Amino acid sequence: MLIRGLNCLGLMGTSTFGGVELALIKTDGIDIIERKKAYVVPYSDYLKDLIKSVYGLQKNSPENEEKLKTVDTEVSDFYIQLINDFKKDCDDTVDLIGIDGLTIVHNPNIPYTYQLGNGRYIAAKTQTKVVTHFRNADICSGGQGTPISSSYFNAVAVDEVKPVAYVNISGKSSITWIGSFGEFVGFDCGPGDNFINDWTAKHANMDNDYNGRLAILGKVHEKIVNSLMHHNFFAKFPPKAAYTGIFADKAEHLEGLSLEDGAATATAFVAEAICYSICLYLPELPQRVVICGKGAANPTLIRFIRQRLPNIDVVVCKEVDIPVDTVNAEISAFLSARTIYSLPITFPSTTGVAQPMPGGEIYEAN
């Protein structure tokens, strides 16, 4: 009897520092056959501080390289612990591990991308085949290196009304649009949770605006939102990727606002960037927009998006059976299967690469 698909464990270390997502799915890289087990493990304060100490660093000097190597080893050890604990508590055999580690730098203009997680080391310590660094081949071939999630959203959209758009809001926001005939387009569309989190971290010592509770109490300063939207990123046609820290300098526009007004205005900027891109850069307006990722847990952000798209059905991913907290881990698991089966993960219509490309580096257990 032919057994279809592999049990793939996806691991995603989000740049929002919300924790490490883990999700086990059975997939053949074309369909998600079964969702099995998933959860999120928070970072320790020590590990958060360690990662933040190298955030934005490139391997362009011996000193930086040594710093990154030290942090990479610590983070890889943490991933190994999480994977081994997951396997102990899981009734299913894990055939394959897909890791999209926390992004320290991503900039296709250089071109350069670096995610934490030593695949060879993790494979040896977990005694399981590992696929990691999904973006490298694409960015080395002239692509934007992101988004890499479009093939996953194409898989979950099989029974969805079309055209449909999936907006994945994590550290930044990206869109995958799927047309009535199966064609799809993907690109980064603007800031995500990190723009809001940076405000709350600086002014309230809070990791995030939990459930949008600060933003809902504040007033949106529309003039500031309009000023933020003058960033030249929004005038660029896709394919395009938002490089690390691209919107950081815009945060100064919020200074002088109250804590709540700043949170509300930052949240409105994220919503405006998404809706602007939907209305301007998609081949056809979608009948439905599905909000995924950590942003789907922010009801104030969802409300702002719905206000800006009054004639489009905007839903949260859990309403269409996509997990909120672990969708990015599912994407990592799905991409690991596509890599093993030599299926492409980036396309001319998503990253601008010349032809559909496989990606990911494979490391055997031994």
Short mmCIF file of C-alpha atoms in Angstrom, two decimals:
data_model
loop_
_atom_site.label_atom_id
_atom_site.label_comp_id
_atom_site.label_asym_id
_atom_site.label_seq_id
_atom_site.Cartn_x
_atom_site.Cartn_y
_atom_site.Cartn_z
CA MET A 1 0.00 0.00 0.00
CA LEU A 2 1.41 3.39 -1.03
CA ILE A 3 1.65 5.80 1.91
CA ARG A 4 1.09 9.34 0.71
CA GLY A 5 2.98 12.21 2.26
CA LEU A 6 5.39 12.75 5.13
CA ASN A 7 4.94 13.77 8.75
CA CYS A 8 6.66 17.15 8.64
CA LEU A 9 7.43 19.16 11.75
CA GLY A 10 7.64 22.86 11.00
CA LEU A 11 9.47 25.29 13.26
CA MET A 12 9.30 29.04 12.89
CA GLY A 13 11.19 31.52 15.07
CA THR A 14 9.21 34.71 14.54
CA SER A 15 10.88 38.12 14.41
CA THR A 16 8.03 39.48 16.57
CA PHE A 17 9.57 37.51 19.48
CA GLY A 18 6.12 36.07 20.21
CA GLY A 19 7.72 32.65 20.60
CA VAL A 20 8.78 29.68 18.52
CA GLU A 21 5.93 28.05 16.58
CA LEU A 22 5.91 24.26 16.12
CA ALA A 23 3.41 22.37 13.98
CA LEU A 24 3.27 18.79 12.74
CA ILE A 25 1.37 18.16 9.51
CA LYS A 26 1.14 15.31 7.06
CA THR A 27 1.78 16.62 3.55
CA ASP A 28 3.12 15.68 0.15
CA GLY A 29 4.01 19.29 -0.65
CA ILE A 30 0.86 19.66 -2.74
CA ASP A 31 -1.93 19.13 -0.21
CA ILE A 32 -2.12 19.33 3.56
CA ILE A 33 -3.39 15.82 4.22
CA GLU A 34 -3.72 16.13 7.99
CA ARG A 35 -2.97 18.60 10.77
CA LYS A 36 -1.67 16.78 13.83
CA LYS A 37 -0.19 18.76 16.71
CA ALA A 38 0.87 22.38 17.18
CA TYR A 39 1.82 24.85 19.87
CA VAL A 40 3.99 27.90 20.62
CA VAL A 41 6.90 28.06 23.10
CA PRO A 42 7.95 31.52 24.35
CA TYR A 43 11.53 32.74 24.23
CA SER A 44 13.27 33.32 27.54
CA ASP A 45 14.16 36.94 28.32
CA TYR A 46 17.83 35.93 28.07
CA LEU A 47 17.39 34.55 24.56
CA LYS A 48 15.34 37.56 23.46
CA ASP A 49 18.07 39.94 24.59
CA LEU A 50 20.74 37.79 22.95
CA ILE A 51 18.95 37.78 19.60
CA LYS A 52 18.22 41.51 19.76
CA SER A 53 21.95 42.14 20.33
CA VAL A 54 22.70 40.88 16.79
CA TYR A 55 19.49 41.95 15.05
CA GLY A 56 20.42 43.64 11.78
CA LEU A 57 24.06 42.45 11.81
CA GLN A 58 25.65 41.05 8.66
CA LYS A 59 28.61 38.69 8.40
CA ASN A 60 30.74 41.48 7.01
CA SER A 61 33.47 41.44 9.66
CA PRO A 62 35.19 38.80 11.80
CA GLU A 63 33.68 40.39 14.93
CA ASN A 64 30.13 40.26 13.56
CA GLU A 65 30.64 36.74 12.29
CA GLU A 66 31.75 35.56 15.73
CA LYS A 67 28.77 37.26 17.42
CA LEU A 68 26.32 35.70 14.97
CA LYS A 69 27.92 32.28 15.34
CA THR A 70 27.54 32.44 19.13
CA VAL A 71 23.87 33.44 18.94
CA ASP A 72 23.19 30.91 16.17
CA THR A 73 24.53 28.11 18.38
CA GLU A 74 22.44 29.19 21.37
CA VAL A 75 19.29 29.46 19.28
CA SER A 76 20.00 26.14 17.55
CA ASP A 77 20.38 24.47 20.96
CA PHE A 78 16.98 25.92 21.94
CA TYR A 79 15.43 24.61 18.72
CA ILE A 80 16.96 21.17 19.37
CA GLN A 81 15.46 21.09 22.87
CA LEU A 82 12.02 22.07 21.52
CA ILE A 83 12.17 19.49 18.72
CA ASN A 84 13.25 16.66 21.01
CA ASP A 85 10.54 17.56 23.56
CA PHE A 86 7.95 17.67 20.78
CA LYS A 87 8.99 14.24 19.49
CA LYS A 88 8.81 12.73 23.00
CA ASP A 89 5.29 14.02 23.54
CA CYS A 90 4.06 13.11 20.05
CA ASP A 91 2.45 9.80 19.11
CA ASP A 92 3.47 10.21 15.46
CA THR A 93 6.88 9.65 13.90
CA VAL A 94 8.51 12.84 12.62
CA ASP A 95 9.89 12.14 9.13
CA LEU A 96 11.21 15.60 8.37
CA ILE A 97 11.84 18.95 10.04
CA GLY A 98 11.43 22.28 8.26
CA ILE A 99 12.99 25.31 9.95
CA ASP A 100 12.50 28.94 9.03
CA GLY A 101 14.60 30.51 11.75
CA LEU A 102 14.24 34.06 13.01
CA THR A 103 15.43 36.50 10.34
CA ILE A 104 18.35 38.67 11.45
CA VAL A 105 18.78 40.46 8.10
CA HIS A 106 16.92 40.26 4.82
CA ASN A 107 17.78 42.67 2.04
CA PRO A 108 17.44 41.66 -1.62
CA ASN A 109 19.09 44.92 -2.70
CA ILE A 110 22.51 43.77 -1.44
CA PRO A 111 21.55 40.79 -1.90
CA TYR A 112 21.74 39.16 1.54
CA THR A 113 19.56 37.08 3.85
CA TYR A 114 20.36 35.39 7.16
CA GLN A 115 18.10 33.30 9.39
CA LEU A 116 19.10 31.66 12.66
CA GLY A 117 19.28 27.88 12.86
CA ASN A 118 22.20 25.58 11.97
CA GLY A 119 20.55 22.84 9.91
CA ARG A 120 23.45 20.38 9.95
CA TYR A 121 23.89 20.69 13.73
CA ILE A 122 20.15 20.37 14.41
CA ALA A 123 19.82 17.31 12.15
CA ALA A 124 22.68 15.57 13.95
CA LYS A 125 21.34 16.34 17.43
CA THR A 126 17.72 15.42 16.67
CA GLN A 127 18.61 12.46 14.44
CA THR A 128 16.05 13.69 11.89
CA LYS A 129 16.45 15.08 8.39
CA VAL A 130 16.24 18.89 8.37
CA VAL A 131 15.41 21.40 5.64
CA THR A 132 16.25 25.03 6.32
CA HIS A 133 17.27 28.37 4.72
CA PHE A 134 14.46 28.36 2.18
CA ARG A 135 15.24 31.84 0.84
CA ASN A 136 18.91 31.51 -0.05
CA ALA A 137 18.66 29.96 -3.52
CA ASP A 138 16.04 32.48 -4.62
CA ILE A 139 17.89 35.57 -3.45
CA CYS A 140 21.16 34.28 -4.96
CA SER A 141 19.32 33.90 -8.30
CA GLY A 142 18.09 37.48 -8.39
CA GLY A 143 14.76 36.98 -6.60
CA GLN A 144 13.43 38.98 -3.67
CA GLY A 145 13.70 35.93 -1.40
CA THR A 146 10.24 36.53 0.03
CA PRO A 147 7.38 35.76 0.27
CA ILE A 148 7.97 32.01 0.36
CA SER A 149 4.48 31.23 1.65
CA SER A 150 2.49 31.51 -1.60
CA SER A 151 2.56 27.79 -2.48
CA TYR A 152 1.18 27.00 0.99
CA PHE A 153 -1.69 29.44 0.61
CA ASN A 154 -2.37 28.06 -2.85
CA ALA A 155 -2.77 24.63 -1.20
CA VAL A 156 -5.18 25.78 1.53
CA ALA A 157 -7.26 27.75 -1.01
CA VAL A 158 -8.45 24.67 -2.91
CA ASP A 159 -12.09 25.05 -1.79
CA GLU A 160 -12.02 28.83 -1.33
CA VAL A 161 -14.07 31.30 -3.35
CA LYS A 162 -11.78 33.03 -5.86
CA PRO A 163 -10.17 35.38 -6.42
CA VAL A 164 -8.98 35.34 -2.82
CA ALA A 165 -6.15 37.10 -1.02
CA TYR A 166 -4.26 35.81 2.01
CA VAL A 167 -2.54 38.47 4.10
CA ASN A 168 0.13 37.08 6.42
CA ILE A 169 0.88 39.61 9.17
CA SER A 170 3.95 38.83 11.26
CA GLY A 171 7.02 41.04 11.63
CA LYS A 172 6.04 42.45 8.23
CA SER A 173 2.99 41.89 6.04
CA SER A 174 2.78 39.95 2.79
CA ILE A 175 -0.03 39.14 0.35
CA THR A 176 -0.75 36.06 -1.73
CA TRP A 177 -3.51 36.52 -4.32
CA ILE A 178 -5.00 33.48 -6.05
CA GLY A 179 -7.09 33.94 -9.17
CA SER A 180 -10.05 32.05 -10.58
CA PHE A 181 -7.85 29.95 -12.88
CA GLY A 182 -5.22 29.01 -10.29
CA GLU A 183 -2.78 31.80 -11.11
CA PHE A 184 -1.19 33.48 -8.10
CA VAL A 185 0.76 36.60 -7.16
CA GLY A 186 2.68 37.27 -3.95
CA PHE A 187 4.65 40.17 -2.50
CA ASP A 188 5.49 41.97 0.72
CA CYS A 189 3.05 44.81 1.19
CA GLY A 190 4.32 46.76 4.18
CA PRO A 191 4.92 46.82 7.93
CA GLY A 192 3.48 44.24 10.30
CA ASP A 193 3.37 43.60 14.02
CA ASN A 194 6.92 44.82 14.57
CA PHE A 195 5.99 48.41 13.76
CA ILE A 196 3.34 48.32 16.50
CA ASN A 197 5.51 46.30 18.89
CA ASP A 198 8.42 48.75 18.58
CA TRP A 199 6.11 51.54 19.75
CA THR A 200 4.75 49.62 22.76
CA ALA A 201 8.23 48.36 23.71
CA LYS A 202 9.68 51.87 23.68
CA HIS A 203 6.84 53.69 25.41
CA ALA A 204 5.21 51.08 27.64
CA ASN A 205 7.87 48.36 28.08
CA MET A 206 5.35 45.91 26.56
CA ASP A 207 6.27 43.25 24.01
CA ASN A 208 3.10 44.00 22.03
CA ASP A 209 -0.29 45.65 22.09
CA TYR A 210 -2.09 42.53 23.30
CA ASN A 211 -5.45 42.14 21.53
CA GLY A 212 -5.13 45.74 20.30
CA ARG A 213 -6.25 47.03 23.69
CA LEU A 214 -4.13 50.19 23.54
CA ALA A 215 -5.04 50.99 19.94
CA ILE A 216 -8.76 50.70 20.56
CA LEU A 217 -8.50 53.41 23.24
CA GLY A 218 -6.50 55.78 21.04
CA LYS A 219 -7.24 58.22 18.26
CA VAL A 220 -5.87 57.58 14.78
CA HIS A 221 -3.99 60.62 13.46
CA GLU A 222 -4.81 60.29 9.78
CA LYS A 223 -2.37 63.02 8.71
CA ILE A 224 0.46 60.99 10.21
CA VAL A 225 -0.80 57.82 8.51
CA ASN A 226 -0.82 59.69 5.19
CA SER A 227 2.72 60.91 5.84
CA LEU A 228 3.88 57.38 6.64
CA MET A 229 2.38 56.16 3.37
CA HIS A 230 4.73 58.46 1.43
CA HIS A 231 7.49 55.89 1.88
CA ASN A 232 8.89 54.99 -1.57
CA PHE A 233 8.30 51.27 -0.88
CA PHE A 234 4.59 51.78 -1.58
CA ALA A 235 5.24 53.31 -5.00
CA LYS A 236 7.23 50.27 -6.14
CA PHE A 237 5.41 47.66 -8.20
CA PRO A 238 5.68 43.99 -7.18
CA PRO A 239 7.55 41.77 -6.94
CA LYS A 240 9.07 43.42 -3.91
CA ALA A 241 10.31 42.55 -0.43
CA ALA A 242 10.43 44.71 2.67
CA TYR A 243 14.03 44.56 3.84
CA THR A 244 14.91 44.42 7.54
CA GLY A 245 14.28 47.74 9.27
CA ILE A 246 12.84 49.39 6.16
CA PHE A 247 10.14 51.28 8.10
CA ALA A 248 12.09 51.91 11.33
CA ASP A 249 12.88 55.54 10.50
CA LYS A 250 9.17 56.26 10.02
CA ALA A 251 8.47 55.56 13.71
CA GLU A 252 9.69 59.05 14.59
CA HIS A 253 6.47 60.42 13.07
CA LEU A 254 4.60 58.98 16.06
CA GLU A 255 6.70 60.74 18.68
CA GLY A 256 4.70 63.25 20.70
CA LEU A 257 1.53 61.17 20.62
CA SER A 258 0.08 59.57 23.72
CA LEU A 259 0.70 55.85 24.25
CA GLU A 260 -2.80 54.96 23.03
CA ASP A 261 -2.80 57.39 20.09
CA GLY A 262 0.60 56.10 18.97
CA ALA A 263 -0.60 52.50 19.11
CA ALA A 264 -3.77 53.39 17.20
CA THR A 265 -1.87 55.32 14.52
CA ALA A 266 0.77 52.59 14.14
CA THR A 267 -1.99 49.99 13.78
CA ALA A 268 -3.80 52.13 11.23
CA PHE A 269 -0.58 52.44 9.21
CA VAL A 270 -0.27 48.64 9.03
CA ALA A 271 -3.91 48.39 7.92
CA GLU A 272 -3.59 51.20 5.36
CA ALA A 273 -0.47 49.66 3.79
CA ILE A 274 -2.25 46.32 3.37
CA CYS A 275 -5.42 47.80 1.91
CA TYR A 276 -3.52 50.17 -0.38
CA SER A 277 -1.64 47.19 -1.85
CA ILE A 278 -4.81 45.14 -2.26
CA CYS A 279 -6.54 47.93 -4.14
CA LEU A 280 -3.58 49.01 -6.27
CA TYR A 281 -1.35 46.04 -7.03
CA LEU A 282 -3.51 42.92 -7.35
CA PRO A 283 -4.63 41.77 -10.82
CA GLU A 284 -8.25 41.76 -9.64
CA LEU A 285 -9.94 42.68 -6.37
CA PRO A 286 -10.47 39.56 -4.25
CA GLN A 287 -13.90 38.44 -3.16
CA ARG A 288 -12.43 37.54 0.20
CA VAL A 289 -9.38 38.59 2.22
CA VAL A 290 -8.13 36.10 4.81
CA ILE A 291 -5.97 37.60 7.57
CA CYS A 292 -3.31 35.19 8.87
CA GLY A 293 -0.40 35.24 11.30
CA LYS A 294 -0.08 37.09 14.60
CA GLY A 295 -1.97 40.05 13.16
CA ALA A 296 -5.10 37.90 13.03
CA ALA A 297 -5.14 37.97 16.84
CA ASN A 298 -5.43 41.78 16.91
CA PRO A 299 -9.15 42.69 16.63
CA THR A 300 -8.39 46.41 16.36
CA LEU A 301 -6.18 45.80 13.32
CA ILE A 302 -8.88 43.59 11.77
CA ARG A 303 -11.47 46.30 12.35
CA PHE A 304 -9.26 48.92 10.68
CA ILE A 305 -8.79 46.66 7.65
CA ARG A 306 -12.53 46.01 7.38
CA GLN A 307 -13.25 49.73 7.54
CA ARG A 308 -10.90 50.31 4.62
CA LEU A 309 -12.30 47.42 2.53
CA PRO A 310 -16.06 47.84 3.02
CA ASN A 311 -17.02 45.91 -0.13
CA ILE A 312 -14.77 42.89 0.46
CA ASP A 313 -15.38 40.01 2.85
CA VAL A 314 -12.53 40.18 5.40
CA VAL A 315 -12.19 37.12 7.64
CA VAL A 316 -9.69 35.86 10.21
CA CYS A 317 -7.83 32.66 9.28
CA LYS A 318 -9.40 30.56 12.04
CA GLU A 319 -12.78 31.10 10.34
CA VAL A 320 -11.47 29.09 7.38
CA ASP A 321 -9.66 26.44 9.49
CA ILE A 322 -6.16 27.92 9.30
CA PRO A 323 -4.45 28.22 12.70
CA VAL A 324 -3.71 31.73 13.99
CA ASP A 325 -0.70 31.06 16.19
CA THR A 326 1.13 28.37 14.21
CA VAL A 327 0.43 29.11 10.53
CA ASN A 328 4.07 30.04 9.88
CA ALA A 329 5.26 26.74 11.37
CA GLU A 330 2.83 24.97 9.01
CA ILE A 331 4.36 26.90 6.13
CA SER A 332 7.85 25.71 7.15
CA ALA A 333 6.63 22.12 7.34
CA PHE A 334 4.91 22.38 3.96
CA LEU A 335 7.98 23.90 2.30
CA SER A 336 10.22 21.16 3.70
CA ALA A 337 8.08 18.57 1.89
CA ARG A 338 8.18 20.59 -1.32
CA THR A 339 11.96 20.70 -1.05
CA ILE A 340 12.24 16.95 -0.56
CA TYR A 341 9.92 16.31 -3.52
CA SER A 342 11.85 18.83 -5.69
CA LEU A 343 8.84 21.13 -6.07
CA PRO A 344 9.31 24.89 -6.54
CA ILE A 345 8.72 27.25 -3.61
CA THR A 346 9.32 30.60 -5.32
CA PHE A 347 8.02 31.84 -8.66
CA PRO A 348 8.37 34.75 -11.10
CA SER A 349 4.99 36.04 -9.86
CA THR A 350 6.03 36.00 -6.19
CA THR A 351 9.72 36.85 -5.83
CA GLY A 352 10.52 37.89 -9.40
CA VAL A 353 12.96 35.04 -9.90
CA ALA A 354 13.45 34.11 -13.56
CA GLN A 355 11.74 30.71 -13.33
CA PRO A 356 10.00 28.59 -10.65
CA MET A 357 12.66 27.50 -8.19
CA PRO A 358 13.03 24.84 -5.54
CA GLY A 359 14.72 26.00 -2.39
CA GLY A 360 15.92 24.89 1.00
CA GLU A 361 19.10 23.22 2.20
CA ILE A 362 18.76 19.52 3.12
CA TYR A 363 20.76 18.07 6.02
CA GLU A 364 20.70 14.34 6.70
CA ALA A 365 20.40 12.98 10.25
CA ASN A 366 23.88 11.41 10.12
#
